[in-house]
Amino acid sequence: MTRKACPIAATLVSALNLCGKDGQDATAPAKRARRKEARPGELLAAALTLFVEKGYAATRVEEVAQLAGVSKGTLFLYFANKEELFKAVVRENLAGHFPEWNAEFDAWSGNASELLEFALRAWWDRVGSTPVAGITKLMMSEAANFPELAAFYENEVMVPGRLLVQRILRLGVARGEFRPIAPADMQYAAYAVMAPMLFLMTWKHSFGACAAPIEVIDPLRYLEQQARILLNGLCASTAPAAA
């Protein structure tokens, strides 16, 4: 008579095959390795949440570690102090993307007006509409109290951002699409392009965060009007630029 295999026994054998001699899960080291690799990202995500919610000064590293589900000592294995943690957050979410964004500029095949509109919309989609926009408000409100962080943010975010906008403006001028802009004025023209975006991000994390704001701003309509006004001022033709 053929003996039927016991399903319970088969299950036990299968479970034992996954365990070492001491009964420990043989997959545990791999799981721990994966968890360790994920920790920096988890800490940066937790730090971003708290920096945006509480500001730089009010955020404590203990809170970041707790939100990430690790000890404070574990956090210090990856980041020497709160300042380095903040810099890592900025590089992960903003500064580290400028090579990619400049590469998009290099590959652009359309005209300068379309590129400017694309840049405004892409900035909103990738930064302005995300929690990362809260870093802009944080820096505007706390930069005076932390000059070293202000210098870091200026060098790694503000200047690269301005230079990218200036590349778009120079392209338009070189192609005859935009009116001539004196070299001494190019920096200020870039600021004029950037300022409305800074306002929109700041609004989102101040008045826009109120439960019942008096005024509600539709970001897409705002961007459409911003592009129309900018292009009408920039374009060499006297005819209104298409939005």
PDB file of C-alpha atoms in Angstrom:
ATOM      1  CA  MET A   1       0.000   0.000   0.000  1.00  0.00           C
ATOM      2  CA  THR A   2       1.373   3.384  -1.050  1.00  0.00           C
ATOM      3  CA  ARG A   3       1.902   5.755   1.791  1.00  0.00           C
ATOM      4  CA  LYS A   4       0.430   9.226   1.300  1.00  0.00           C
ATOM      5  CA  ALA A   5       2.700  12.133   2.006  1.00  0.00           C
ATOM      6  CA  CYS A   6       1.711  14.094   5.048  1.00  0.00           C
ATOM      7  CA  PRO A   7       1.095  17.750   4.054  1.00  0.00           C
ATOM      8  CA  ILE A   8       1.975  18.942   7.542  1.00  0.00           C
ATOM      9  CA  ALA A   9       5.288  17.093   7.459  1.00  0.00           C
ATOM     10  CA  ALA A  10       6.063  18.527   4.033  1.00  0.00           C
ATOM     11  CA  THR A  11       5.395  22.011   5.331  1.00  0.00           C
ATOM     12  CA  LEU A  12       7.702  21.455   8.293  1.00  0.00           C
ATOM     13  CA  VAL A  13      10.485  20.154   6.047  1.00  0.00           C
ATOM     14  CA  SER A  14      10.093  23.172   3.788  1.00  0.00           C
ATOM     15  CA  ALA A  15      10.282  25.503   6.772  1.00  0.00           C
ATOM     16  CA  LEU A  16      13.350  23.747   8.131  1.00  0.00           C
ATOM     17  CA  ASN A  17      15.110  24.100   4.809  1.00  0.00           C
ATOM     18  CA  LEU A  18      14.830  27.868   5.225  1.00  0.00           C
ATOM     19  CA  CYS A  19      16.384  27.730   8.687  1.00  0.00           C
ATOM     20  CA  GLY A  20      19.886  27.150   9.904  1.00  0.00           C
ATOM     21  CA  LYS A  21      20.873  24.518  12.426  1.00  0.00           C
ATOM     22  CA  ASP A  22      20.001  26.799  15.281  1.00  0.00           C
ATOM     23  CA  GLY A  23      16.516  27.346  13.902  1.00  0.00           C
ATOM     24  CA  GLN A  24      17.238  30.910  12.727  1.00  0.00           C
ATOM     25  CA  ASP A  25      15.729  32.150   9.477  1.00  0.00           C
ATOM     26  CA  ALA A  26      18.394  31.668   6.790  1.00  0.00           C
ATOM     27  CA  THR A  27      17.034  34.656   4.898  1.00  0.00           C
ATOM     28  CA  ALA A  28      17.531  36.987   7.873  1.00  0.00           C
ATOM     29  CA  PRO A  29      21.027  38.233   6.857  1.00  0.00           C
ATOM     30  CA  ALA A  30      19.763  39.188   3.406  1.00  0.00           C
ATOM     31  CA  LYS A  31      16.766  40.947   4.919  1.00  0.00           C
ATOM     32  CA  ARG A  32      19.012  42.827   7.320  1.00  0.00           C
ATOM     33  CA  ALA A  33      21.304  43.820   4.444  1.00  0.00           C
ATOM     34  CA  ARG A  34      18.387  45.139   2.439  1.00  0.00           C
ATOM     35  CA  ARG A  35      17.099  47.007   5.484  1.00  0.00           C
ATOM     36  CA  LYS A  36      20.531  48.548   6.057  1.00  0.00           C
ATOM     37  CA  GLU A  37      20.743  49.719   2.446  1.00  0.00           C
ATOM     38  CA  ALA A  38      17.325  51.353   2.753  1.00  0.00           C
ATOM     39  CA  ARG A  39      18.087  53.219   5.975  1.00  0.00           C
ATOM     40  CA  PRO A  40      19.691  56.344   4.481  1.00  0.00           C
ATOM     41  CA  GLY A  41      16.674  56.831   2.228  1.00  0.00           C
ATOM     42  CA  GLU A  42      14.280  56.243   5.106  1.00  0.00           C
ATOM     43  CA  LEU A  43      16.145  58.748   7.259  1.00  0.00           C
ATOM     44  CA  LEU A  44      16.135  61.344   4.476  1.00  0.00           C
ATOM     45  CA  ALA A  45      12.397  60.871   3.913  1.00  0.00           C
ATOM     46  CA  ALA A  46      11.722  61.265   7.633  1.00  0.00           C
ATOM     47  CA  ALA A  47      13.974  64.318   7.827  1.00  0.00           C
ATOM     48  CA  LEU A  48      12.239  65.965   4.867  1.00  0.00           C
ATOM     49  CA  THR A  49       8.851  65.436   6.500  1.00  0.00           C
ATOM     50  CA  LEU A  50       9.936  66.984   9.794  1.00  0.00           C
ATOM     51  CA  PHE A  51      11.978  69.849   8.327  1.00  0.00           C
ATOM     52  CA  VAL A  52       8.999  70.905   6.211  1.00  0.00           C
ATOM     53  CA  GLU A  53       6.524  70.458   9.060  1.00  0.00           C
ATOM     54  CA  LYS A  54       8.530  72.008  11.915  1.00  0.00           C
ATOM     55  CA  GLY A  55      11.341  73.990  10.328  1.00  0.00           C
ATOM     56  CA  TYR A  56      15.073  73.479  10.685  1.00  0.00           C
ATOM     57  CA  ALA A  57      15.598  74.919  14.159  1.00  0.00           C
ATOM     58  CA  ALA A  58      12.700  73.050  15.770  1.00  0.00           C
ATOM     59  CA  THR A  59      13.518  69.645  14.281  1.00  0.00           C
ATOM     60  CA  ARG A  60      15.539  67.322  16.526  1.00  0.00           C
ATOM     61  CA  VAL A  61      17.554  64.389  15.220  1.00  0.00           C
ATOM     62  CA  GLU A  62      15.890  62.159  17.824  1.00  0.00           C
ATOM     63  CA  GLU A  63      12.545  62.840  16.156  1.00  0.00           C
ATOM     64  CA  VAL A  64      13.949  62.019  12.739  1.00  0.00           C
ATOM     65  CA  ALA A  65      15.355  58.726  13.999  1.00  0.00           C
ATOM     66  CA  GLN A  66      12.084  57.846  15.714  1.00  0.00           C
ATOM     67  CA  LEU A  67      10.046  58.579  12.587  1.00  0.00           C
ATOM     68  CA  ALA A  68      12.436  56.445  10.531  1.00  0.00           C
ATOM     69  CA  GLY A  69      12.170  53.628  13.067  1.00  0.00           C
ATOM     70  CA  VAL A  70      15.830  53.611  14.121  1.00  0.00           C
ATOM     71  CA  SER A  71      17.892  54.792  17.075  1.00  0.00           C
ATOM     72  CA  LYS A  72      19.643  58.147  17.223  1.00  0.00           C
ATOM     73  CA  GLY A  73      22.940  56.281  17.167  1.00  0.00           C
ATOM     74  CA  THR A  74      21.987  54.651  13.880  1.00  0.00           C
ATOM     75  CA  LEU A  75      21.255  58.052  12.368  1.00  0.00           C
ATOM     76  CA  PHE A  76      24.723  59.259  13.323  1.00  0.00           C
ATOM     77  CA  LEU A  77      26.250  56.312  11.457  1.00  0.00           C
ATOM     78  CA  TYR A  78      25.085  57.971   8.258  1.00  0.00           C
ATOM     79  CA  PHE A  79      24.981  61.689   9.081  1.00  0.00           C
ATOM     80  CA  ALA A  80      27.419  63.472  11.394  1.00  0.00           C
ATOM     81  CA  ASN A  81      24.902  66.042  12.642  1.00  0.00           C
ATOM     82  CA  LYS A  82      21.648  67.804  11.813  1.00  0.00           C
ATOM     83  CA  GLU A  83      23.335  70.199   9.409  1.00  0.00           C
ATOM     84  CA  GLU A  84      24.768  67.342   7.342  1.00  0.00           C
ATOM     85  CA  LEU A  85      21.391  65.615   7.431  1.00  0.00           C
ATOM     86  CA  PHE A  86      19.710  68.730   6.066  1.00  0.00           C
ATOM     87  CA  LYS A  87      22.312  69.089   3.329  1.00  0.00           C
ATOM     88  CA  ALA A  88      21.747  65.469   2.344  1.00  0.00           C
ATOM     89  CA  VAL A  89      17.994  66.108   2.124  1.00  0.00           C
ATOM     90  CA  VAL A  90      18.592  69.082  -0.174  1.00  0.00           C
ATOM     91  CA  ARG A  91      21.028  67.144  -2.364  1.00  0.00           C
ATOM     92  CA  GLU A  92      18.733  64.130  -2.590  1.00  0.00           C
ATOM     93  CA  ASN A  93      15.659  66.127  -3.551  1.00  0.00           C
ATOM     94  CA  LEU A  94      16.983  69.251  -5.290  1.00  0.00           C
ATOM     95  CA  ALA A  95      20.675  69.871  -5.862  1.00  0.00           C
ATOM     96  CA  GLY A  96      21.422  66.375  -7.114  1.00  0.00           C
ATOM     97  CA  HIS A  97      18.982  66.731 -10.015  1.00  0.00           C
ATOM     98  CA  PHE A  98      20.587  69.677 -11.807  1.00  0.00           C
ATOM     99  CA  PRO A  99      22.846  67.490 -14.004  1.00  0.00           C
ATOM    100  CA  GLU A 100      19.730  65.656 -15.184  1.00  0.00           C
ATOM    101  CA  TRP A 101      17.836  68.916 -15.790  1.00  0.00           C
ATOM    102  CA  ASN A 102      20.735  70.434 -17.718  1.00  0.00           C
ATOM    103  CA  ALA A 103      20.893  67.279 -19.821  1.00  0.00           C
ATOM    104  CA  GLU A 104      17.232  67.827 -20.715  1.00  0.00           C
ATOM    105  CA  PHE A 105      18.164  71.325 -21.881  1.00  0.00           C
ATOM    106  CA  ASP A 106      20.988  69.932 -24.024  1.00  0.00           C
ATOM    107  CA  ALA A 107      18.613  67.462 -25.677  1.00  0.00           C
ATOM    108  CA  TRP A 108      15.825  69.991 -26.302  1.00  0.00           C
ATOM    109  CA  SER A 109      14.821  70.236 -29.978  1.00  0.00           C
ATOM    110  CA  GLY A 110      11.969  72.759 -29.755  1.00  0.00           C
ATOM    111  CA  ASN A 111      12.070  76.530 -29.561  1.00  0.00           C
ATOM    112  CA  ALA A 112      13.048  78.607 -26.538  1.00  0.00           C
ATOM    113  CA  SER A 113       9.495  79.700 -25.726  1.00  0.00           C
ATOM    114  CA  GLU A 114       8.356  76.085 -25.508  1.00  0.00           C
ATOM    115  CA  LEU A 115      11.400  75.242 -23.414  1.00  0.00           C
ATOM    116  CA  LEU A 116      10.604  78.023 -20.949  1.00  0.00           C
ATOM    117  CA  GLU A 117       7.012  76.815 -20.625  1.00  0.00           C
ATOM    118  CA  PHE A 118       8.235  73.244 -20.189  1.00  0.00           C
ATOM    119  CA  ALA A 119      10.710  74.336 -17.504  1.00  0.00           C
ATOM    120  CA  LEU A 120       8.022  76.140 -15.501  1.00  0.00           C
ATOM    121  CA  ARG A 121       5.651  73.182 -15.637  1.00  0.00           C
ATOM    122  CA  ALA A 122       8.395  70.614 -14.947  1.00  0.00           C
ATOM    123  CA  TRP A 123       9.599  72.578 -11.926  1.00  0.00           C
ATOM    124  CA  TRP A 124       6.089  72.582 -10.514  1.00  0.00           C
ATOM    125  CA  ASP A 125       5.474  68.887 -11.235  1.00  0.00           C
ATOM    126  CA  ARG A 126       8.816  67.743  -9.832  1.00  0.00           C
ATOM    127  CA  VAL A 127       9.367  70.208  -6.997  1.00  0.00           C
ATOM    128  CA  GLY A 128       6.676  72.813  -6.409  1.00  0.00           C
ATOM    129  CA  SER A 129       3.759  70.408  -6.056  1.00  0.00           C
ATOM    130  CA  THR A 130       5.709  68.044  -3.776  1.00  0.00           C
ATOM    131  CA  PRO A 131       6.697  68.292  -0.098  1.00  0.00           C
ATOM    132  CA  VAL A 132      10.162  69.388  -1.258  1.00  0.00           C
ATOM    133  CA  ALA A 133       8.724  72.840  -1.970  1.00  0.00           C
ATOM    134  CA  GLY A 134       8.542  73.310   1.790  1.00  0.00           C
ATOM    135  CA  ILE A 135      12.332  73.536   1.862  1.00  0.00           C
ATOM    136  CA  THR A 136      12.059  76.800  -0.090  1.00  0.00           C
ATOM    137  CA  LYS A 137       9.798  78.313   2.557  1.00  0.00           C
ATOM    138  CA  LEU A 138      12.102  76.983   5.293  1.00  0.00           C
ATOM    139  CA  MET A 139      15.143  78.662   3.761  1.00  0.00           C
ATOM    140  CA  MET A 140      13.357  81.961   3.235  1.00  0.00           C
ATOM    141  CA  SER A 141      12.229  82.052   6.859  1.00  0.00           C
ATOM    142  CA  GLU A 142      15.353  80.660   8.571  1.00  0.00           C
ATOM    143  CA  ALA A 143      18.302  81.532   6.313  1.00  0.00           C
ATOM    144  CA  ALA A 144      19.245  84.600   8.365  1.00  0.00           C
ATOM    145  CA  ASN A 145      19.627  82.439  11.477  1.00  0.00           C
ATOM    146  CA  PHE A 146      21.785  79.803   9.767  1.00  0.00           C
ATOM    147  CA  PRO A 147      24.193  81.624   7.410  1.00  0.00           C
ATOM    148  CA  GLU A 148      26.217  78.492   6.633  1.00  0.00           C
ATOM    149  CA  LEU A 149      23.107  76.662   5.478  1.00  0.00           C
ATOM    150  CA  ALA A 150      22.047  79.733   3.522  1.00  0.00           C
ATOM    151  CA  ALA A 151      25.396  79.778   1.701  1.00  0.00           C
ATOM    152  CA  PHE A 152      25.108  76.048   1.013  1.00  0.00           C
ATOM    153  CA  TYR A 153      21.585  76.414  -0.383  1.00  0.00           C
ATOM    154  CA  GLU A 154      22.575  79.386  -2.511  1.00  0.00           C
ATOM    155  CA  ASN A 155      25.560  77.547  -3.996  1.00  0.00           C
ATOM    156  CA  GLU A 156      23.853  74.210  -4.614  1.00  0.00           C
ATOM    157  CA  VAL A 157      20.271  75.203  -5.466  1.00  0.00           C
ATOM    158  CA  MET A 158      19.736  78.903  -6.152  1.00  0.00           C
ATOM    159  CA  VAL A 159      22.771  79.527  -8.360  1.00  0.00           C
ATOM    160  CA  PRO A 160      22.396  76.333 -10.451  1.00  0.00           C
ATOM    161  CA  GLY A 161      18.694  77.109 -10.847  1.00  0.00           C
ATOM    162  CA  ARG A 162      19.404  80.655 -11.977  1.00  0.00           C
ATOM    163  CA  LEU A 163      22.088  79.501 -14.405  1.00  0.00           C
ATOM    164  CA  LEU A 164      19.688  76.993 -15.926  1.00  0.00           C
ATOM    165  CA  VAL A 165      17.095  79.726 -16.493  1.00  0.00           C
ATOM    166  CA  GLN A 166      19.797  81.947 -17.978  1.00  0.00           C
ATOM    167  CA  ARG A 167      20.650  79.183 -20.454  1.00  0.00           C
ATOM    168  CA  ILE A 168      17.042  79.236 -21.653  1.00  0.00           C
ATOM    169  CA  LEU A 169      17.044  83.025 -21.962  1.00  0.00           C
ATOM    170  CA  ARG A 170      20.359  83.056 -23.833  1.00  0.00           C
ATOM    171  CA  LEU A 171      19.057  80.401 -26.211  1.00  0.00           C
ATOM    172  CA  GLY A 172      16.017  82.531 -26.999  1.00  0.00           C
ATOM    173  CA  VAL A 173      18.118  85.651 -27.538  1.00  0.00           C
ATOM    174  CA  ALA A 174      20.646  83.805 -29.731  1.00  0.00           C
ATOM    175  CA  ARG A 175      17.868  82.448 -31.942  1.00  0.00           C
ATOM    176  CA  GLY A 176      16.180  85.811 -32.229  1.00  0.00           C
ATOM    177  CA  GLU A 177      13.074  84.573 -30.395  1.00  0.00           C
ATOM    178  CA  PHE A 178      13.604  86.808 -27.364  1.00  0.00           C
ATOM    179  CA  ARG A 179      14.451  90.472 -27.348  1.00  0.00           C
ATOM    180  CA  PRO A 180      18.107  91.316 -26.633  1.00  0.00           C
ATOM    181  CA  ILE A 181      19.058  91.192 -22.958  1.00  0.00           C
ATOM    182  CA  ALA A 182      22.240  92.951 -21.875  1.00  0.00           C
ATOM    183  CA  PRO A 183      24.748  90.593 -20.230  1.00  0.00           C
ATOM    184  CA  ALA A 184      24.631  92.717 -17.077  1.00  0.00           C
ATOM    185  CA  ASP A 185      20.851  92.255 -16.947  1.00  0.00           C
ATOM    186  CA  MET A 186      20.714  88.520 -17.677  1.00  0.00           C
ATOM    187  CA  GLN A 187      20.919  87.583 -13.995  1.00  0.00           C
ATOM    188  CA  TYR A 188      18.017  89.891 -13.162  1.00  0.00           C
ATOM    189  CA  ALA A 189      15.950  88.578 -16.061  1.00  0.00           C
ATOM    190  CA  ALA A 190      16.428  85.086 -14.632  1.00  0.00           C
ATOM    191  CA  TYR A 191      15.289  86.286 -11.214  1.00  0.00           C
ATOM    192  CA  ALA A 192      12.160  87.732 -12.843  1.00  0.00           C
ATOM    193  CA  VAL A 193      11.387  84.271 -14.234  1.00  0.00           C
ATOM    194  CA  MET A 194      12.085  82.507 -10.929  1.00  0.00           C
ATOM    195  CA  ALA A 195      10.338  84.889  -8.526  1.00  0.00           C
ATOM    196  CA  PRO A 196       6.739  83.865  -9.372  1.00  0.00           C
ATOM    197  CA  MET A 197       7.659  80.211  -8.826  1.00  0.00           C
ATOM    198  CA  LEU A 198       9.131  81.029  -5.428  1.00  0.00           C
ATOM    199  CA  PHE A 199       5.921  82.831  -4.548  1.00  0.00           C
ATOM    200  CA  LEU A 200       3.789  79.846  -5.576  1.00  0.00           C
ATOM    201  CA  MET A 201       5.847  77.399  -3.511  1.00  0.00           C
ATOM    202  CA  THR A 202       5.851  79.709  -0.497  1.00  0.00           C
ATOM    203  CA  TRP A 203       2.091  80.242  -0.790  1.00  0.00           C
ATOM    204  CA  LYS A 204       1.507  76.487  -0.937  1.00  0.00           C
ATOM    205  CA  HIS A 205       3.224  76.021   2.424  1.00  0.00           C
ATOM    206  CA  SER A 206       1.761  79.092   4.159  1.00  0.00           C
ATOM    207  CA  PHE A 207      -1.608  80.578   3.215  1.00  0.00           C
ATOM    208  CA  GLY A 208      -2.365  77.688   0.881  1.00  0.00           C
ATOM    209  CA  ALA A 209      -2.051  75.247   3.777  1.00  0.00           C
ATOM    210  CA  CYS A 210      -4.889  76.915   5.703  1.00  0.00           C
ATOM    211  CA  ALA A 211      -8.110  74.980   6.042  1.00  0.00           C
ATOM    212  CA  ALA A 212     -10.134  77.775   4.443  1.00  0.00           C
ATOM    213  CA  PRO A 213      -7.840  80.299   2.751  1.00  0.00           C
ATOM    214  CA  ILE A 214      -9.461  83.540   1.660  1.00  0.00           C
ATOM    215  CA  GLU A 215      -7.898  83.163  -1.772  1.00  0.00           C
ATOM    216  CA  VAL A 216      -7.361  79.878  -3.579  1.00  0.00           C
ATOM    217  CA  ILE A 217      -4.677  79.668  -6.247  1.00  0.00           C
ATOM    218  CA  ASP A 218      -4.982  77.113  -9.034  1.00  0.00           C
ATOM    219  CA  PRO A 219      -1.323  76.252  -9.771  1.00  0.00           C
ATOM    220  CA  LEU A 220      -1.918  75.292 -13.406  1.00  0.00           C
ATOM    221  CA  ARG A 221      -3.807  78.486 -14.214  1.00  0.00           C
ATOM    222  CA  TYR A 222      -1.143  80.455 -12.352  1.00  0.00           C
ATOM    223  CA  LEU A 223       1.613  78.837 -14.441  1.00  0.00           C
ATOM    224  CA  GLU A 224      -0.306  79.500 -17.650  1.00  0.00           C
ATOM    225  CA  GLN A 225      -0.595  83.203 -16.841  1.00  0.00           C
ATOM    226  CA  GLN A 226       3.014  83.375 -15.712  1.00  0.00           C
ATOM    227  CA  ALA A 227       4.187  81.908 -19.022  1.00  0.00           C
ATOM    228  CA  ARG A 228       1.938  84.265 -21.003  1.00  0.00           C
ATOM    229  CA  ILE A 229       3.181  87.376 -19.180  1.00  0.00           C
ATOM    230  CA  LEU A 230       6.832  86.322 -19.358  1.00  0.00           C
ATOM    231  CA  LEU A 231       6.734  85.469 -23.040  1.00  0.00           C
ATOM    232  CA  ASN A 232       4.855  88.629 -23.952  1.00  0.00           C
ATOM    233  CA  GLY A 233       7.652  90.555 -22.277  1.00  0.00           C
ATOM    234  CA  LEU A 234      10.497  88.440 -23.657  1.00  0.00           C
ATOM    235  CA  CYS A 235       9.497  87.739 -27.234  1.00  0.00           C
ATOM    236  CA  ALA A 236      11.083  89.891 -29.902  1.00  0.00           C
ATOM    237  CA  SER A 237       7.856  90.101 -31.910  1.00  0.00           C
ATOM    238  CA  THR A 238       5.360  92.798 -31.001  1.00  0.00           C
ATOM    239  CA  ALA A 239       2.562  90.263 -31.451  1.00  0.00           C
ATOM    240  CA  PRO A 240       1.410  88.543 -28.234  1.00  0.00           C
ATOM    241  CA  ALA A 241       3.151  85.216 -27.663  1.00  0.00           C
ATOM    242  CA  ALA A 242       1.028  82.108 -27.779  1.00  0.00           C
ATOM    243  CA  ALA A 243       0.387  80.571 -24.378  1.00  0.00           C
TER     244      ALA A 243
END
